[in-house]
PDB file of C-alpha atoms in Angstrom:
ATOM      1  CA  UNK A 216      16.502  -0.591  -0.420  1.00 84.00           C
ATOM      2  CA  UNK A 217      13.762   2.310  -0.380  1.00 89.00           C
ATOM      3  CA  UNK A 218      12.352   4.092  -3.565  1.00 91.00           C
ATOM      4  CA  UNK A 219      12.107   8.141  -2.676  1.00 90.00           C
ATOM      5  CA  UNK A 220       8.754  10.459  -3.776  1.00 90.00           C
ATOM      6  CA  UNK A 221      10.146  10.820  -6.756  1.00 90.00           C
ATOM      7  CA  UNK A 222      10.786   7.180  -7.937  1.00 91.00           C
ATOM      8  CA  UNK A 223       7.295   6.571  -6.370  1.00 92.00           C
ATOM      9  CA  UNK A 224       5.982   9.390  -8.468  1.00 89.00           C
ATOM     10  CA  UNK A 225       7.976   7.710 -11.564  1.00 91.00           C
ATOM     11  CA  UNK A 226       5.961   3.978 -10.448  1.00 92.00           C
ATOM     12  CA  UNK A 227       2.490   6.030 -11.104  1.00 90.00           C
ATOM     13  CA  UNK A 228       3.713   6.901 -14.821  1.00 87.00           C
ATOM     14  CA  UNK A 229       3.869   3.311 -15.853  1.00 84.00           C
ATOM     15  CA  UNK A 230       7.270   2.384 -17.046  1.00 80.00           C
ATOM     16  CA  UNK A 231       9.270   2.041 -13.973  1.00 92.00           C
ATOM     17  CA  UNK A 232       8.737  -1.519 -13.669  1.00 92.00           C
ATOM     18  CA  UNK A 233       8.468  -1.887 -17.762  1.00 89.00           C
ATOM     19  CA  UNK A 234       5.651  -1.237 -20.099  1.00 86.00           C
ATOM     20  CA  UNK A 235       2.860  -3.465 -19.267  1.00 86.00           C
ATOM     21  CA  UNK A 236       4.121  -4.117 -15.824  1.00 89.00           C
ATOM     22  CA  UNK A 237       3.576  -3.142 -12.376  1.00 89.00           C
ATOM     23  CA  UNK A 238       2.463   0.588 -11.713  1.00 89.00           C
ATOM     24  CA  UNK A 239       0.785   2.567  -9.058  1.00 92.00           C
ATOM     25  CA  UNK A 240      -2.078   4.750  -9.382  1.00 91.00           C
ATOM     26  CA  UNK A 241      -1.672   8.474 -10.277  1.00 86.00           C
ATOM     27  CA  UNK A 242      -2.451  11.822  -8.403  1.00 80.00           C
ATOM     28  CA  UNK A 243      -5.405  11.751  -6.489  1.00 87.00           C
ATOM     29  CA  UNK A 244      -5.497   7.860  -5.757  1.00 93.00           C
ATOM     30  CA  UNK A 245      -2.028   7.556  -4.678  1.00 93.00           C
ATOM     31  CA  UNK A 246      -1.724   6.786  -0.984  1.00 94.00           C
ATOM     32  CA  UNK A 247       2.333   6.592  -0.769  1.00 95.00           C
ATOM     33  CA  UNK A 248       4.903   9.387  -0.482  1.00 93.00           C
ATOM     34  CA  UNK A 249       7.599   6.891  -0.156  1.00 93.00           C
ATOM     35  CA  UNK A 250       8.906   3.591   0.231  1.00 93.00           C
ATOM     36  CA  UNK A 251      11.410   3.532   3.003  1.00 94.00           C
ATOM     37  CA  UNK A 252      12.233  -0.039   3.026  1.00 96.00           C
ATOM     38  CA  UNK A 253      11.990  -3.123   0.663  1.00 97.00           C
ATOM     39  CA  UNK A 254      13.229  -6.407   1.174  1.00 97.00           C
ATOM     40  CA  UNK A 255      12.824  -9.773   0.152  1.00 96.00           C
ATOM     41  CA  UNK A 256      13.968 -10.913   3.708  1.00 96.00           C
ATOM     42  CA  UNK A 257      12.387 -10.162   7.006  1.00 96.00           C
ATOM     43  CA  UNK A 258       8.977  -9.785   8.107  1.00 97.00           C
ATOM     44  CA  UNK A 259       6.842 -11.469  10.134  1.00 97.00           C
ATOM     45  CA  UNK A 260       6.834 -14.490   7.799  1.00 98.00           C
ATOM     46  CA  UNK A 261      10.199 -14.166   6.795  1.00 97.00           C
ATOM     47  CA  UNK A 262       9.093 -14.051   2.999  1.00 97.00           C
ATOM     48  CA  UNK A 263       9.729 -10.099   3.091  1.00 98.00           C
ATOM     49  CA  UNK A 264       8.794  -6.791   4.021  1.00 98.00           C
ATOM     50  CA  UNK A 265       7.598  -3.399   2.789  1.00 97.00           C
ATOM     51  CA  UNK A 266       7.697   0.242   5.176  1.00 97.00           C
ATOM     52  CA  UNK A 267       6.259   3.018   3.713  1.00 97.00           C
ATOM     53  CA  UNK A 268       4.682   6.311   4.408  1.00 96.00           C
ATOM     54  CA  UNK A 269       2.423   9.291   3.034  1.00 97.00           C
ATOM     55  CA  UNK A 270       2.354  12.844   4.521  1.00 97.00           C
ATOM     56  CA  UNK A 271      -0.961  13.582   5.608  1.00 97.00           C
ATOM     57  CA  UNK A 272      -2.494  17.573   4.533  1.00 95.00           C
ATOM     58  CA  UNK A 273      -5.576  19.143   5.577  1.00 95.00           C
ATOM     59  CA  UNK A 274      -6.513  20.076   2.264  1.00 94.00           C
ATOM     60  CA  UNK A 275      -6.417  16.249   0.964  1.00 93.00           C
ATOM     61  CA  UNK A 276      -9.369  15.434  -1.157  1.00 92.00           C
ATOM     62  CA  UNK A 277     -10.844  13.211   0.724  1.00 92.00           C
ATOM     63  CA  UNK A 278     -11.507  14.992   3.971  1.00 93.00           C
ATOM     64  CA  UNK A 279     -13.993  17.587   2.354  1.00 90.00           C
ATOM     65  CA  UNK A 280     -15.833  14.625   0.504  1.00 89.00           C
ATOM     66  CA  UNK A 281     -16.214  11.771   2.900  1.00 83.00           C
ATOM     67  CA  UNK A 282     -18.297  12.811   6.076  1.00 84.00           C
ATOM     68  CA  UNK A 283     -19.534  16.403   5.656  1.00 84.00           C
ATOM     69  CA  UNK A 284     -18.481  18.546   8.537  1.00 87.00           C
ATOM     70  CA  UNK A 285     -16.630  15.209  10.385  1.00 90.00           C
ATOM     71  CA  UNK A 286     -13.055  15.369   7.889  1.00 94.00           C
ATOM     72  CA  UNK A 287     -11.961  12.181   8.347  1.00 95.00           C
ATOM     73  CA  UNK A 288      -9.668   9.698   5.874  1.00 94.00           C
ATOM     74  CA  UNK A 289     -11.469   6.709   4.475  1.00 94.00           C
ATOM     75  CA  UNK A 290     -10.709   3.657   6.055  1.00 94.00           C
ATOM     76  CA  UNK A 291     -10.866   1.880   2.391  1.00 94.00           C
ATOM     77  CA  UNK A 292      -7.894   4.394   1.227  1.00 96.00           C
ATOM     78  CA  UNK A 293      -5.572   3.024   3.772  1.00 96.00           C
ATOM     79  CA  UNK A 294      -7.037  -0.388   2.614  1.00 96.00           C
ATOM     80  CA  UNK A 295      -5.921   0.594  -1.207  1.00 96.00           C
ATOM     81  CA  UNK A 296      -2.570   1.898   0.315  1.00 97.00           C
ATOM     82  CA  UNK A 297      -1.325  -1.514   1.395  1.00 98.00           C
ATOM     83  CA  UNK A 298      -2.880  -3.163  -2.087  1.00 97.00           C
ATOM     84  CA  UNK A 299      -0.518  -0.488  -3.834  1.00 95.00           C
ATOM     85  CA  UNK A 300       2.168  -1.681  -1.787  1.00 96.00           C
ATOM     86  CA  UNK A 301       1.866  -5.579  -2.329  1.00 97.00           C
ATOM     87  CA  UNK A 302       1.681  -4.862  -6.450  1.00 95.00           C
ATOM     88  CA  UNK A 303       4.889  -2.242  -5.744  1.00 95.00           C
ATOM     89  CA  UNK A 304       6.321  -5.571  -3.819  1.00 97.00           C
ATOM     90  CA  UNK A 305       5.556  -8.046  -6.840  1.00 96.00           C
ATOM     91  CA  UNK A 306       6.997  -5.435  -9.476  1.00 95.00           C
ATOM     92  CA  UNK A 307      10.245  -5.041  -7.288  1.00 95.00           C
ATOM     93  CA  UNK A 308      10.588  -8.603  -7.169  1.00 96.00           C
ATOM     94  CA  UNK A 309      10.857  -8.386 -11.606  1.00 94.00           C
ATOM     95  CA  UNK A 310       7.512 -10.268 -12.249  1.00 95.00           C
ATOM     96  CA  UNK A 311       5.522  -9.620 -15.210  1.00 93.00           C
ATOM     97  CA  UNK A 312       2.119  -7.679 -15.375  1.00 93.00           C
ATOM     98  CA  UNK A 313      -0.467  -5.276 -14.246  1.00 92.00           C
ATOM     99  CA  UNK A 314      -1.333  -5.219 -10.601  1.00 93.00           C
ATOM    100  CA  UNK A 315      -4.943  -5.648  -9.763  1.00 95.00           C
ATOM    101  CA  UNK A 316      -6.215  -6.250  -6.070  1.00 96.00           C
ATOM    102  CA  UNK A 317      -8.016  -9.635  -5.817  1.00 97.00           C
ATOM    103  CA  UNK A 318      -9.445 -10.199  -2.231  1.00 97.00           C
ATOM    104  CA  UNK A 319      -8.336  -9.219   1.451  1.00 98.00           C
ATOM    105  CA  UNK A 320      -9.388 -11.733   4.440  1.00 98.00           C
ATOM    106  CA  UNK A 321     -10.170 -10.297   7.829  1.00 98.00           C
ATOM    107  CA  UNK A 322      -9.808  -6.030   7.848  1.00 98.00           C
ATOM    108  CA  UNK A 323      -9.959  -4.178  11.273  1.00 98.00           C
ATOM    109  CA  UNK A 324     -10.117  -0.586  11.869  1.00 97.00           C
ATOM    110  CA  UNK A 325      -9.527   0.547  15.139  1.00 97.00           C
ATOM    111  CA  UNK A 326      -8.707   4.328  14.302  1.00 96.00           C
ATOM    112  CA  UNK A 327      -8.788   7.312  12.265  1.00 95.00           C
ATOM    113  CA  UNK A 328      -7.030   9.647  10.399  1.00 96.00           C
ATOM    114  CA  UNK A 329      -7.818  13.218  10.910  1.00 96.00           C
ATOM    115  CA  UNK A 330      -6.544  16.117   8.760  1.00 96.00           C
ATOM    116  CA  UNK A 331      -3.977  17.098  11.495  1.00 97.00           C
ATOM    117  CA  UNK A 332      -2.462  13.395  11.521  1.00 97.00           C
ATOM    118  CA  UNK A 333       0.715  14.621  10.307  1.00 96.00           C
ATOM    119  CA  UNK A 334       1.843  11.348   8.613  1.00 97.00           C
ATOM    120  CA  UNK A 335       0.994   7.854   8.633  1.00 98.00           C
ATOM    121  CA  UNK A 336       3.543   4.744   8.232  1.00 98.00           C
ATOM    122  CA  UNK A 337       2.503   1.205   6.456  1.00 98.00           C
ATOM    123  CA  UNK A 338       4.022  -1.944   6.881  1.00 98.00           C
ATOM    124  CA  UNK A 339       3.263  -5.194   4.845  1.00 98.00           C
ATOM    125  CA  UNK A 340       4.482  -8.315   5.607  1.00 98.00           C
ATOM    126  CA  UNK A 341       4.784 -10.687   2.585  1.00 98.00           C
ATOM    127  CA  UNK A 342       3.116 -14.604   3.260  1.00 98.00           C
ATOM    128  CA  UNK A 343       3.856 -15.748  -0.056  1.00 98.00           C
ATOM    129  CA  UNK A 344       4.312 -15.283  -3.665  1.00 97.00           C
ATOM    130  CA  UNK A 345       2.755 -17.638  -6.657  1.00 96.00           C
ATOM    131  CA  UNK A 346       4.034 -17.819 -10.298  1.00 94.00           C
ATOM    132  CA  UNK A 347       1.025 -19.809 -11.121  1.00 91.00           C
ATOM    133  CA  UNK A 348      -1.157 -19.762 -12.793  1.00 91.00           C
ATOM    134  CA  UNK A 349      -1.018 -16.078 -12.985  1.00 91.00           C
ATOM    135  CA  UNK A 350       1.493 -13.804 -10.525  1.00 95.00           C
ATOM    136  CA  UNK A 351      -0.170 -13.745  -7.081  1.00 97.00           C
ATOM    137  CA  UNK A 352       1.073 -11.831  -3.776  1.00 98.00           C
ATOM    138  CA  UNK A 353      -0.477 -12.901  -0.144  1.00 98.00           C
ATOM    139  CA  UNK A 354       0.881 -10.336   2.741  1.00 98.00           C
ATOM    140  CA  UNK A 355      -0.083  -9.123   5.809  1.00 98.00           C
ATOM    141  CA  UNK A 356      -0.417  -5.257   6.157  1.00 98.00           C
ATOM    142  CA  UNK A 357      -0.776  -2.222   8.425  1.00 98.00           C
ATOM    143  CA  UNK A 358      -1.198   1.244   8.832  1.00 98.00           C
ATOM    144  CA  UNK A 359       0.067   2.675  11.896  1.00 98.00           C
ATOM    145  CA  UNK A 360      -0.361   6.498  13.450  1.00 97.00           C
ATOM    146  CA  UNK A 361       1.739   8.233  16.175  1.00 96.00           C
ATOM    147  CA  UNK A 362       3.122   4.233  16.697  1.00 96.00           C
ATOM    148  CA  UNK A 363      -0.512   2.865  17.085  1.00 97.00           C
ATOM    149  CA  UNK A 364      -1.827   0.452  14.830  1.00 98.00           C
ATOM    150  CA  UNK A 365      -5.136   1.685  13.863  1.00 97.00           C
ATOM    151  CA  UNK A 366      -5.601  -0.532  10.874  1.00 97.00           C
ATOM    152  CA  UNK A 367      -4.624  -4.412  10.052  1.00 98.00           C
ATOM    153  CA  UNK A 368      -6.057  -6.154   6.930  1.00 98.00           C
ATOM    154  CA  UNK A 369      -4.537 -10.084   6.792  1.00 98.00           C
ATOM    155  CA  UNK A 370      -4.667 -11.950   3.674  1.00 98.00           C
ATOM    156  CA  UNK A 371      -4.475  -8.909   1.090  1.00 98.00           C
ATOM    157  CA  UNK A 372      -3.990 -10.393  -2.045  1.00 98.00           C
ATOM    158  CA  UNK A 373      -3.123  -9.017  -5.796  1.00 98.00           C
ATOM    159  CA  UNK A 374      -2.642 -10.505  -8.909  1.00 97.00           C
ATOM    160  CA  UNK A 375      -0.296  -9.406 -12.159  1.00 96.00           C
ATOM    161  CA  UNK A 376      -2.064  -9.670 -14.851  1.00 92.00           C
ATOM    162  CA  UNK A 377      -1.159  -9.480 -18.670  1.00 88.00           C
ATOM    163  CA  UNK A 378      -2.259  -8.586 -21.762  1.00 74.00           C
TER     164      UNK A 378
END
């Protein structure tokens, strides 16, 4: 299955997944163009998988605000990206509440994104999913360039909360 710019767009309103549910963040802080593969199957831990990518233009916010005269994507949007993903995963998956990111274990950055990037592709690999106490996603994620890996983040973790 893959969700299209527009049904992404549609996750940022807030009632794709259900009032109250899962949503991702709107305009400026969204980091996905589209989802081009969801499963509950697959991945590295066999628990399930997410592919997704966003188009990368010069005139992106970021790049005039982050390192004056050095345009360059911060490495804690990428980061963000593959949080947005996981909470994208739990609300596919039909569980109940908001998406929040909760913690990430080791992060390395061993690249950039430049204004001329072009496009960048994520991929998060789901470890495991708890009911309870609260909803609770573990996965795996990257963010890859021209095939390169340029950042890894293991143990990302978000939790659905409600109310």
């Amino acid at each position: 299955m893959q969700f299209s710019n527009e049904k992404i767009l549609a996750m940022s309103s807030g009632n794709f997944f259900g009032q109250g549910n899962a949503q991702l963040p709107s305009s400026l802080m969204l980091m996905i163009d589209q989802n081009s593969h969801i499963s509950d199957r697959g991945g590295h831990f066999d628990k399930g998988q997410l592919d997704a990518n966003l188009q990368i233009h010069p005139d992106h916010w970021f790049f005039a605000c982050h390192f004056q005269g050095d345009p360059v994507m911060p490495g804690r949007l990428g980061l963000d990206a593959l949080w947005q993903l996981l909470g994208v995963f739990l609300g596919w998956s039909g569980l109940p509440g908001r998406g929040r990111a909760l913690d990430v274990g080791k992060v390395k950055f061993s690249g950039q994104i430049y204004p001329d990037a072009g496009s960048i592709q994520y991929q998060l690999h789901i470890k495991r999913i708890f009911t309870k106490p609260m909803v609770m996603g573990i996965a795996d994620g990257m963010v890859i360039h021209n095939g390169n890996i340029i950042y890894q983040a293991n143990d990302l973790k978000v939790g659905l909360i409600t109310g």
